[in-house]
PDB file of C-alpha atoms in Angstrom:
ATOM      1  CA  UNK A  89      62.280  36.988  19.149  1.00 58.00           C
ATOM      2  CA  UNK A  90      62.222  37.045  15.359  1.00 68.00           C
ATOM      3  CA  UNK A  91      59.210  35.670  13.525  1.00 84.00           C
ATOM      4  CA  UNK A  92      59.850  32.874  10.938  1.00 92.00           C
ATOM      5  CA  UNK A  93      59.495  34.098   7.256  1.00 96.00           C
ATOM      6  CA  UNK A  94      56.175  33.460   5.524  1.00 96.00           C
ATOM      7  CA  UNK A  95      56.502  30.782   2.803  1.00 97.00           C
ATOM      8  CA  UNK A  96      53.857  31.134   0.055  1.00 98.00           C
ATOM      9  CA  UNK A  97      52.870  28.024  -1.827  1.00 98.00           C
ATOM     10  CA  UNK A  98      51.188  28.414  -5.072  1.00 98.00           C
ATOM     11  CA  UNK A  99      49.208  25.475  -6.540  1.00 97.00           C
ATOM     12  CA  UNK A 100      47.081  25.165  -9.582  1.00 97.00           C
ATOM     13  CA  UNK A 101      44.878  22.105  -9.835  1.00 97.00           C
ATOM     14  CA  UNK A 102      42.630  20.705 -12.578  1.00 97.00           C
ATOM     15  CA  UNK A 103      40.551  17.548 -12.195  1.00 97.00           C
ATOM     16  CA  UNK A 104      42.531  16.244  -9.222  1.00 97.00           C
ATOM     17  CA  UNK A 105      39.572  15.120  -7.202  1.00 95.00           C
ATOM     18  CA  UNK A 106      41.052  11.645  -6.333  1.00 96.00           C
ATOM     19  CA  UNK A 107      44.298  13.189  -5.063  1.00 96.00           C
ATOM     20  CA  UNK A 108      43.913  16.698  -3.940  1.00 98.00           C
ATOM     21  CA  UNK A 109      42.821  15.959  -0.287  1.00 98.00           C
ATOM     22  CA  UNK A 110      46.015  13.955   0.190  1.00 98.00           C
ATOM     23  CA  UNK A 111      48.043  16.869  -1.258  1.00 98.00           C
ATOM     24  CA  UNK A 112      46.337  19.444   0.933  1.00 98.00           C
ATOM     25  CA  UNK A 113      46.724  17.264   3.991  1.00 98.00           C
ATOM     26  CA  UNK A 114      50.363  16.816   3.341  1.00 97.00           C
ATOM     27  CA  UNK A 115      50.792  20.576   3.243  1.00 97.00           C
ATOM     28  CA  UNK A 116      48.791  21.059   6.342  1.00 97.00           C
ATOM     29  CA  UNK A 117      50.961  18.382   8.080  1.00 97.00           C
ATOM     30  CA  UNK A 118      54.262  20.241   7.580  1.00 95.00           C
ATOM     31  CA  UNK A 119      56.262  20.961  10.691  1.00 96.00           C
ATOM     32  CA  UNK A 120      56.918  24.539   9.419  1.00 96.00           C
ATOM     33  CA  UNK A 121      53.819  26.543  10.390  1.00 95.00           C
ATOM     34  CA  UNK A 122      54.310  29.968   8.907  1.00 96.00           C
ATOM     35  CA  UNK A 123      53.019  29.322   5.337  1.00 97.00           C
ATOM     36  CA  UNK A 124      50.040  30.249   3.105  1.00 98.00           C
ATOM     37  CA  UNK A 125      48.650  28.181   0.406  1.00 98.00           C
ATOM     38  CA  UNK A 126      47.247  29.974  -2.699  1.00 98.00           C
ATOM     39  CA  UNK A 127      45.167  27.091  -4.477  1.00 98.00           C
ATOM     40  CA  UNK A 128      43.749  27.843  -7.823  1.00 98.00           C
ATOM     41  CA  UNK A 129      41.101  25.509  -9.199  1.00 97.00           C
ATOM     42  CA  UNK A 130      41.774  25.511 -13.009  1.00 96.00           C
ATOM     43  CA  UNK A 131      38.270  24.746 -14.579  1.00 95.00           C
ATOM     44  CA  UNK A 132      37.925  21.321 -13.018  1.00 96.00           C
ATOM     45  CA  UNK A 133      34.983  19.196 -13.996  1.00 96.00           C
ATOM     46  CA  UNK A 134      35.190  17.090 -10.938  1.00 97.00           C
ATOM     47  CA  UNK A 135      35.091  17.852  -7.113  1.00 97.00           C
ATOM     48  CA  UNK A 136      38.436  19.558  -7.027  1.00 97.00           C
ATOM     49  CA  UNK A 137      37.058  22.998  -6.244  1.00 97.00           C
ATOM     50  CA  UNK A 138      34.776  21.807  -3.489  1.00 97.00           C
ATOM     51  CA  UNK A 139      37.692  19.872  -1.744  1.00 98.00           C
ATOM     52  CA  UNK A 140      39.891  22.908  -1.866  1.00 98.00           C
ATOM     53  CA  UNK A 141      37.135  25.154  -0.498  1.00 98.00           C
ATOM     54  CA  UNK A 142      36.475  22.692   2.302  1.00 98.00           C
ATOM     55  CA  UNK A 143      40.135  22.753   3.436  1.00 98.00           C
ATOM     56  CA  UNK A 144      40.174  26.568   3.092  1.00 98.00           C
ATOM     57  CA  UNK A 145      37.127  26.754   5.390  1.00 98.00           C
ATOM     58  CA  UNK A 146      39.022  24.730   8.022  1.00 98.00           C
ATOM     59  CA  UNK A 147      42.432  26.419   7.736  1.00 98.00           C
ATOM     60  CA  UNK A 148      42.886  30.195   7.377  1.00 97.00           C
ATOM     61  CA  UNK A 149      46.258  29.731   5.740  1.00 98.00           C
ATOM     62  CA  UNK A 150      44.621  28.156   2.668  1.00 98.00           C
ATOM     63  CA  UNK A 151      43.130  30.717   0.198  1.00 98.00           C
ATOM     64  CA  UNK A 152      40.964  29.122  -2.686  1.00 98.00           C
ATOM     65  CA  UNK A 153      40.522  30.647  -6.041  1.00 97.00           C
ATOM     66  CA  UNK A 154      38.754  29.621  -9.216  1.00 96.00           C
ATOM     67  CA  UNK A 155      40.370  30.501 -12.485  1.00 92.00           C
ATOM     68  CA  UNK A 156      38.065  32.532 -14.593  1.00 80.00           C
ATOM     69  CA  UNK A 157      39.934  32.302 -17.896  1.00 66.00           C
TER      70      UNK A 157
END
């Protein structure tokens, strides 16, 4: 049995606190399961980073990063 290919999703987010949870939940709800999300918080001044990190703590397919430049 052949494994389905891994799909990598790259997402940058800045000050998307009101919307980011819905976005992340939509990705998690996909029927295709072999994916990874690389989510980069781009210097947000709201709770974007915390929301991304909370999703990453619950789902190992989500990797959270903070832009340092």
